[in-house]
PDB file of C-alpha atoms in Angstrom:
ATOM      1  CA  SER A 926     -29.862 -10.955   0.557  1.00 43.00           C
ATOM      2  CA  THR A 927     -30.837 -15.268   0.688  1.00 47.00           C
ATOM      3  CA  LEU A 928     -34.231 -13.763  -0.047  1.00 49.00           C
ATOM      4  CA  PHE A 929     -34.111 -11.199  -2.082  1.00 49.00           C
ATOM      5  CA  PRO A 930     -31.599 -12.415  -4.600  1.00 51.00           C
ATOM      6  CA  TYR A 931     -32.121 -10.277  -7.798  1.00 55.00           C
ATOM      7  CA  THR A 932     -32.592  -6.950  -6.253  1.00 60.00           C
ATOM      8  CA  THR A 933     -30.351  -4.017  -6.683  1.00 85.00           C
ATOM      9  CA  LEU A 934     -29.527  -0.742  -5.494  1.00 84.00           C
ATOM     10  CA  PHE A 935     -26.641   0.805  -6.379  1.00 85.00           C
ATOM     11  CA  ARG A 936     -26.130   4.736  -4.163  1.00 84.00           C
ATOM     12  CA  SER A 937     -23.160   6.757  -5.789  1.00 83.00           C
ATOM     13  CA  ALA A 938     -21.897  10.100  -5.305  1.00 79.00           C
ATOM     14  CA  GLY A 939     -21.773  11.892  -9.188  1.00 80.00           C
ATOM     15  CA  LEU A 940     -22.361  15.098 -11.020  1.00 81.00           C
ATOM     16  CA  GLY A 941     -20.250  18.305 -10.711  1.00 71.00           C
ATOM     17  CA  TYR A 942     -18.100  18.480  -8.055  1.00 64.00           C
ATOM     18  CA  GLN A 943     -17.153  21.495  -6.129  1.00 58.00           C
ATOM     19  CA  GLN A 944     -14.250  24.168  -6.439  1.00 59.00           C
ATOM     20  CA  GLY A 945     -15.225  24.445 -10.867  1.00 54.00           C
ATOM     21  CA  PHE A 946     -14.536  20.983 -11.108  1.00 52.00           C
ATOM     22  CA  GLY A 947     -17.188  19.094 -13.284  1.00 48.00           C
ATOM     23  CA  GLY A 948     -18.733  19.616 -16.041  1.00 48.00           C
ATOM     24  CA  HIS A 949     -17.076  18.539 -19.516  1.00 49.00           C
ATOM     25  CA  PHE A 950     -14.210  17.676 -17.233  1.00 51.00           C
ATOM     26  CA  HIS A 951     -15.704  15.345 -15.406  1.00 53.00           C
ATOM     27  CA  ASN A 952     -16.814  11.468 -16.182  1.00 49.00           C
ATOM     28  CA  ASP A 953     -19.563  11.735 -13.628  1.00 52.00           C
ATOM     29  CA  ASN A 954     -21.534  13.590 -15.795  1.00 61.00           C
ATOM     30  CA  ALA A 955     -21.280  10.711 -17.593  1.00 67.00           C
ATOM     31  CA  VAL A 956     -25.350   9.408 -17.077  1.00 82.00           C
ATOM     32  CA  ALA A 957     -26.316   8.897 -20.315  1.00 77.00           C
ATOM     33  CA  SER A 958     -25.350   5.426 -20.066  1.00 80.00           C
ATOM     34  CA  LEU A 959     -27.133   5.011 -17.407  1.00 84.00           C
ATOM     35  CA  ARG A 960     -30.647   6.621 -18.492  1.00 85.00           C
ATOM     36  CA  ASP A 961     -30.113   4.372 -21.505  1.00 83.00           C
ATOM     37  CA  ILE A 962     -30.622   1.345 -19.880  1.00 88.00           C
ATOM     38  CA  PRO A 963     -34.444  -0.016 -20.055  1.00 90.00           C
ATOM     39  CA  GLY A 964     -35.884  -0.061 -17.130  1.00 91.00           C
ATOM     40  CA  LEU A 965     -33.592   1.769 -14.595  1.00 93.00           C
ATOM     41  CA  VAL A 966     -34.658   3.953 -12.291  1.00 96.00           C
ATOM     42  CA  ILE A 967     -32.545   7.000 -11.416  1.00 96.00           C
ATOM     43  CA  ALA A 968     -32.795   8.834  -8.243  1.00 97.00           C
ATOM     44  CA  VAL A 969     -31.017  12.290  -8.487  1.00 96.00           C
ATOM     45  CA  PRO A 970     -31.894  14.322  -4.460  1.00 96.00           C
ATOM     46  CA  ALA A 971     -31.258  17.924  -4.808  1.00 95.00           C
ATOM     47  CA  ARG A 972     -32.053  17.871  -1.054  1.00 93.00           C
ATOM     48  CA  ALA A 973     -31.407  16.971   2.849  1.00 90.00           C
ATOM     49  CA  GLU A 974     -35.226  16.691   3.170  1.00 90.00           C
ATOM     50  CA  ASP A 975     -35.877  14.769  -0.482  1.00 93.00           C
ATOM     51  CA  ALA A 976     -32.929  12.246  -0.251  1.00 93.00           C
ATOM     52  CA  GLY A 977     -34.476   9.872   2.633  1.00 92.00           C
ATOM     53  CA  PRO A 978     -37.825   9.653   1.116  1.00 93.00           C
ATOM     54  CA  MET A 979     -36.240   9.278  -2.255  1.00 95.00           C
ATOM     55  CA  LEU A 980     -33.920   6.435  -1.184  1.00 93.00           C
ATOM     56  CA  ARG A 981     -36.567   4.436   0.794  1.00 92.00           C
ATOM     57  CA  THR A 982     -38.825   4.630  -2.332  1.00 94.00           C
ATOM     58  CA  CYS A 983     -36.039   2.505  -4.672  1.00 93.00           C
ATOM     59  CA  LEU A 984     -35.299   0.400  -1.454  1.00 90.00           C
ATOM     60  CA  ALA A 985     -39.383  -0.456  -1.557  1.00 90.00           C
ATOM     61  CA  ALA A 986     -39.179  -0.354  -5.608  1.00 92.00           C
ATOM     62  CA  ALA A 987     -35.882  -3.019  -5.395  1.00 90.00           C
ATOM     63  CA  LEU A 988     -37.540  -5.552  -2.743  1.00 87.00           C
ATOM     64  CA  VAL A 989     -41.232  -5.149  -4.537  1.00 87.00           C
ATOM     65  CA  ASP A 990     -40.681  -5.068  -7.808  1.00 88.00           C
ATOM     66  CA  GLY A 991     -37.839  -6.043  -8.487  1.00 88.00           C
ATOM     67  CA  SER A 992     -36.334  -2.979  -9.894  1.00 91.00           C
ATOM     68  CA  VAL A 993     -32.987  -1.879 -10.259  1.00 92.00           C
ATOM     69  CA  CYS A 994     -31.897   1.701  -8.814  1.00 94.00           C
ATOM     70  CA  VAL A 995     -29.734   4.176  -8.963  1.00 93.00           C
ATOM     71  CA  PHE A 996     -29.009   6.716  -6.290  1.00 94.00           C
ATOM     72  CA  LEU A 997     -26.760   9.415  -7.566  1.00 92.00           C
ATOM     73  CA  GLU A 998     -26.408  11.819  -5.202  1.00 90.00           C
ATOM     74  CA  PRO A 999     -24.763  15.190  -6.353  1.00 90.00           C
ATOM     75  CA  ILE A1000     -21.237  15.376  -4.635  1.00 85.00           C
ATOM     76  CA  ALA A1001     -21.509  19.133  -4.276  1.00 83.00           C
ATOM     77  CA  LEU A1002     -24.210  19.428  -2.380  1.00 87.00           C
ATOM     78  CA  TYR A1003     -23.181  17.275   0.800  1.00 85.00           C
ATOM     79  CA  HIS A1004     -22.059  20.164   2.506  1.00 86.00           C
ATOM     80  CA  THR A1005     -24.419  22.335   1.980  1.00 90.00           C
ATOM     81  CA  LYS A1006     -26.828  24.447   4.050  1.00 93.00           C
ATOM     82  CA  ASP A1007     -27.242  27.561   2.961  1.00 94.00           C
ATOM     83  CA  LEU A1008     -29.483  28.792   0.413  1.00 93.00           C
ATOM     84  CA  TYR A1009     -29.598  32.369  -0.229  1.00 93.00           C
ATOM     85  CA  ASP A1010     -27.532  34.388   2.307  1.00 94.00           C
ATOM     86  CA  ASP A1011     -24.182  32.587   4.938  1.00 94.00           C
ATOM     87  CA  GLY A1012     -25.728  31.471   7.678  1.00 96.00           C
ATOM     88  CA  ASP A1013     -29.622  31.073   6.260  1.00 95.00           C
ATOM     89  CA  GLY A1014     -29.595  27.402   6.794  1.00 94.00           C
ATOM     90  CA  LEU A1015     -32.216  27.182   4.361  1.00 91.00           C
ATOM     91  CA  TRP A1016     -31.037  24.253   2.280  1.00 91.00           C
ATOM     92  CA  LEU A1017     -31.164  21.969   5.699  1.00 92.00           C
ATOM     93  CA  GLY A1018     -33.412  19.249   6.247  1.00 87.00           C
ATOM     94  CA  ASP A1019     -34.819  17.411   9.351  1.00 85.00           C
ATOM     95  CA  TYR A1020     -34.447  13.980   9.974  1.00 83.00           C
ATOM     96  CA  ASP A1021     -37.368  11.663   9.722  1.00 84.00           C
ATOM     97  CA  PRO A1022     -37.633   9.440  12.036  1.00 84.00           C
ATOM     98  CA  PRO A1023     -38.015   5.946  12.218  1.00 84.00           C
ATOM     99  CA  ALA A1024     -41.593   5.739  12.872  1.00 85.00           C
ATOM    100  CA  GLU A1025     -42.596   7.625   9.943  1.00 82.00           C
ATOM    101  CA  TRP A1026     -40.064   5.994   7.569  1.00 80.00           C
ATOM    102  CA  THR A1027     -43.148   4.044   6.005  1.00 80.00           C
ATOM    103  CA  THR A1028     -45.254   7.329   5.412  1.00 80.00           C
ATOM    104  CA  ARG A1029     -42.685   9.357   4.135  1.00 81.00           C
ATOM    105  CA  HIS A1030     -41.737   8.309  -0.137  1.00 84.00           C
ATOM    106  CA  VAL A1031     -41.532  10.233  -3.382  1.00 90.00           C
ATOM    107  CA  PRO A1032     -42.923   8.710  -5.769  1.00 93.00           C
ATOM    108  CA  ILE A1033     -40.651   7.176  -8.799  1.00 96.00           C
ATOM    109  CA  GLY A1034     -41.155   9.741 -11.474  1.00 95.00           C
ATOM    110  CA  ARG A1035     -42.280  12.465  -9.849  1.00 96.00           C
ATOM    111  CA  ALA A1036     -41.238  15.552  -9.820  1.00 97.00           C
ATOM    112  CA  ARG A1037     -41.058  18.526  -7.308  1.00 96.00           C
ATOM    113  CA  VAL A1038     -42.042  21.702  -7.794  1.00 95.00           C
ATOM    114  CA  TYR A1039     -41.107  26.141  -6.390  1.00 93.00           C
ATOM    115  CA  PRO A1040     -43.363  27.969  -7.433  1.00 78.00           C
ATOM    116  CA  GLY A1041     -42.807  31.567  -6.702  1.00 67.00           C
ATOM    117  CA  SER A1042     -44.510  33.450  -8.278  1.00 61.00           C
ATOM    118  CA  ALA A1043     -45.196  31.065 -11.238  1.00 75.00           C
ATOM    119  CA  ASP A1044     -46.202  32.997 -14.266  1.00 85.00           C
ATOM    120  CA  ASP A1045     -43.481  33.815 -16.613  1.00 93.00           C
ATOM    121  CA  VAL A1046     -40.829  30.959 -17.249  1.00 95.00           C
ATOM    122  CA  THR A1047     -40.369  27.582 -15.847  1.00 96.00           C
ATOM    123  CA  ILE A1048     -36.938  25.977 -14.770  1.00 97.00           C
ATOM    124  CA  ILE A1049     -36.597  22.722 -15.319  1.00 98.00           C
ATOM    125  CA  THR A1050     -33.197  21.757 -13.729  1.00 97.00           C
ATOM    126  CA  PHE A1051     -31.971  18.605 -11.218  1.00 96.00           C
ATOM    127  CA  GLY A1052     -29.028  17.809  -8.627  1.00 94.00           C
ATOM    128  CA  ASN A1053     -27.294  21.065  -8.740  1.00 92.00           C
ATOM    129  CA  GLY A1054     -28.889  22.681 -11.159  1.00 94.00           C
ATOM    130  CA  VAL A1055     -31.875  22.886  -8.304  1.00 96.00           C
ATOM    131  CA  ARG A1056     -29.933  25.248  -5.688  1.00 95.00           C
ATOM    132  CA  LEU A1057     -28.547  27.348  -7.962  1.00 94.00           C
ATOM    133  CA  SER A1058     -31.391  28.134 -10.333  1.00 96.00           C
ATOM    134  CA  LEU A1059     -33.771  28.926  -6.587  1.00 96.00           C
ATOM    135  CA  ARG A1060     -31.113  31.637  -6.325  1.00 95.00           C
ATOM    136  CA  ALA A1061     -31.665  32.979  -9.798  1.00 95.00           C
ATOM    137  CA  ALA A1062     -35.596  32.478  -9.353  1.00 94.00           C
ATOM    138  CA  ALA A1063     -35.060  34.708  -6.150  1.00 93.00           C
ATOM    139  CA  ARG A1064     -32.880  37.561  -7.920  1.00 94.00           C
ATOM    140  CA  LEU A1065     -35.015  36.988 -11.161  1.00 93.00           C
ATOM    141  CA  ALA A1066     -38.551  37.353  -9.064  1.00 91.00           C
ATOM    142  CA  GLU A1067     -36.860  41.054  -7.669  1.00 92.00           C
ATOM    143  CA  GLU A1068     -36.639  42.678 -11.316  1.00 93.00           C
ATOM    144  CA  GLY A1069     -40.305  41.046 -11.425  1.00 91.00           C
ATOM    145  CA  ILE A1070     -39.807  37.691 -12.999  1.00 92.00           C
ATOM    146  CA  GLY A1071     -41.815  35.564 -11.616  1.00 93.00           C
ATOM    147  CA  CYS A1072     -40.378  31.450 -12.527  1.00 94.00           C
ATOM    148  CA  ARG A1073     -41.459  27.974 -10.976  1.00 95.00           C
ATOM    149  CA  VAL A1074     -37.729  25.333 -10.564  1.00 97.00           C
ATOM    150  CA  LEU A1075     -39.046  22.769 -11.600  1.00 97.00           C
ATOM    151  CA  ASP A1076     -36.714  20.110  -9.511  1.00 98.00           C
ATOM    152  CA  LEU A1077     -37.144  16.929 -12.190  1.00 98.00           C
ATOM    153  CA  ARG A1078     -36.196  14.032  -8.740  1.00 98.00           C
ATOM    154  CA  TRP A1079     -35.896  11.481 -11.332  1.00 97.00           C
ATOM    155  CA  ILE A1080     -34.134  11.716 -14.153  1.00 95.00           C
ATOM    156  CA  GLY A1081     -35.455   7.976 -14.971  1.00 93.00           C
ATOM    157  CA  PRO A1082     -37.686   7.608 -15.393  1.00 95.00           C
ATOM    158  CA  LEU A1083     -38.320  11.170 -16.294  1.00 96.00           C
ATOM    159  CA  PRO A1084     -41.765  12.831 -14.759  1.00 97.00           C
ATOM    160  CA  VAL A1085     -43.073  13.629 -18.237  1.00 96.00           C
ATOM    161  CA  ALA A1086     -46.452  14.214 -16.713  1.00 96.00           C
ATOM    162  CA  ASP A1087     -44.807  17.083 -14.632  1.00 96.00           C
ATOM    163  CA  ILE A1088     -42.738  18.315 -17.293  1.00 97.00           C
ATOM    164  CA  ILE A1089     -45.701  18.984 -19.481  1.00 96.00           C
ATOM    165  CA  ARG A1090     -47.930  20.512 -17.230  1.00 94.00           C
ATOM    166  CA  GLU A1091     -45.453  23.605 -15.350  1.00 94.00           C
ATOM    167  CA  SER A1092     -44.192  23.979 -18.759  1.00 95.00           C
ATOM    168  CA  ALA A1093     -47.424  24.256 -20.275  1.00 93.00           C
ATOM    169  CA  ALA A1094     -48.532  26.671 -17.138  1.00 92.00           C
ATOM    170  CA  THR A1095     -45.769  29.440 -18.086  1.00 93.00           C
ATOM    171  CA  GLY A1096     -45.475  28.976 -21.544  1.00 93.00           C
ATOM    172  CA  ARG A1097     -41.573  29.388 -21.483  1.00 95.00           C
ATOM    173  CA  VAL A1098     -38.821  27.008 -20.107  1.00 96.00           C
ATOM    174  CA  LEU A1099     -35.619  26.966 -19.259  1.00 97.00           C
ATOM    175  CA  VAL A1100     -33.160  23.822 -18.910  1.00 97.00           C
ATOM    176  CA  VAL A1101     -30.664  24.072 -16.580  1.00 95.00           C
ATOM    177  CA  ASP A1102     -28.808  20.429 -17.467  1.00 91.00           C
ATOM    178  CA  GLU A1103     -25.158  20.074 -15.357  1.00 85.00           C
ATOM    179  CA  THR A1104     -24.353  17.096 -17.824  1.00 83.00           C
ATOM    180  CA  ARG A1105     -22.567  16.583 -21.385  1.00 78.00           C
ATOM    181  CA  ARG A1106     -24.330  18.428 -24.292  1.00 76.00           C
ATOM    182  CA  SER A1107     -24.726  15.318 -25.840  1.00 77.00           C
ATOM    183  CA  GLY A1108     -26.715  12.499 -24.103  1.00 77.00           C
ATOM    184  CA  GLY A1109     -27.330  15.021 -21.335  1.00 82.00           C
ATOM    185  CA  VAL A1110     -30.668  15.287 -19.198  1.00 92.00           C
ATOM    186  CA  GLY A1111     -31.812  18.179 -21.457  1.00 93.00           C
ATOM    187  CA  GLU A1112     -32.323  16.387 -24.600  1.00 92.00           C
ATOM    188  CA  GLY A1113     -34.235  13.912 -22.429  1.00 92.00           C
ATOM    189  CA  VAL A1114     -36.144  16.741 -20.909  1.00 95.00           C
ATOM    190  CA  ILE A1115     -36.858  18.771 -24.689  1.00 94.00           C
ATOM    191  CA  ALA A1116     -37.679  15.307 -26.372  1.00 93.00           C
ATOM    192  CA  ALA A1117     -40.976  14.941 -23.717  1.00 94.00           C
ATOM    193  CA  LEU A1118     -42.200  18.152 -24.366  1.00 95.00           C
ATOM    194  CA  VAL A1119     -41.839  18.155 -28.692  1.00 94.00           C
ATOM    195  CA  ASP A1120     -43.050  14.322 -27.781  1.00 94.00           C
ATOM    196  CA  ALA A1121     -46.250  16.525 -26.150  1.00 91.00           C
ATOM    197  CA  GLY A1122     -46.718  18.943 -29.034  1.00 89.00           C
ATOM    198  CA  TYR A1123     -45.256  21.666 -26.669  1.00 85.00           C
ATOM    199  CA  VAL A1124     -44.748  25.040 -27.804  1.00 80.00           C
ATOM    200  CA  GLY A1125     -43.092  27.580 -25.989  1.00 72.00           C
TER     201      GLY A1125
END
């Protein structure tokens, strides 16, 4: 754009792929190279109802603040419709009409919390891990174990305040991270908790 020559929003498919491909076999999980860039905004929407608002937030940040944003889409979720059972349609989301675009944004660095019964453990995750964690939380609920699932949504900057608050609420944390063991997102989550003096 001639009006905004230095604004950048990069949109990319990534993370683990379908049919078992991904993890340490797949270079799409090397997000550490992105997270190491100071000031880079990295969005990872897990579901359709967050994707549009997060993309608009990135675009606004790029145009207004000059932020450089990466919009990393979990490719394995592109065709996902169901959450718990085949045909339940619970992973689908409504498309915001253009008249609502200015009112529907997801603030940078703010997570999404799925409380459930929420007393026993906090599962911290993002991307493909959100759907898998919600499914696990439902099974654990049948056994009387209450989970809250924290969808990071932003892995740069991490939603540190939300991580600390939701971890303190249960006193037990499970980090679900599909990226690499070294240099993955989980390391940043644990570092944020340690820095805050969290003791589980």
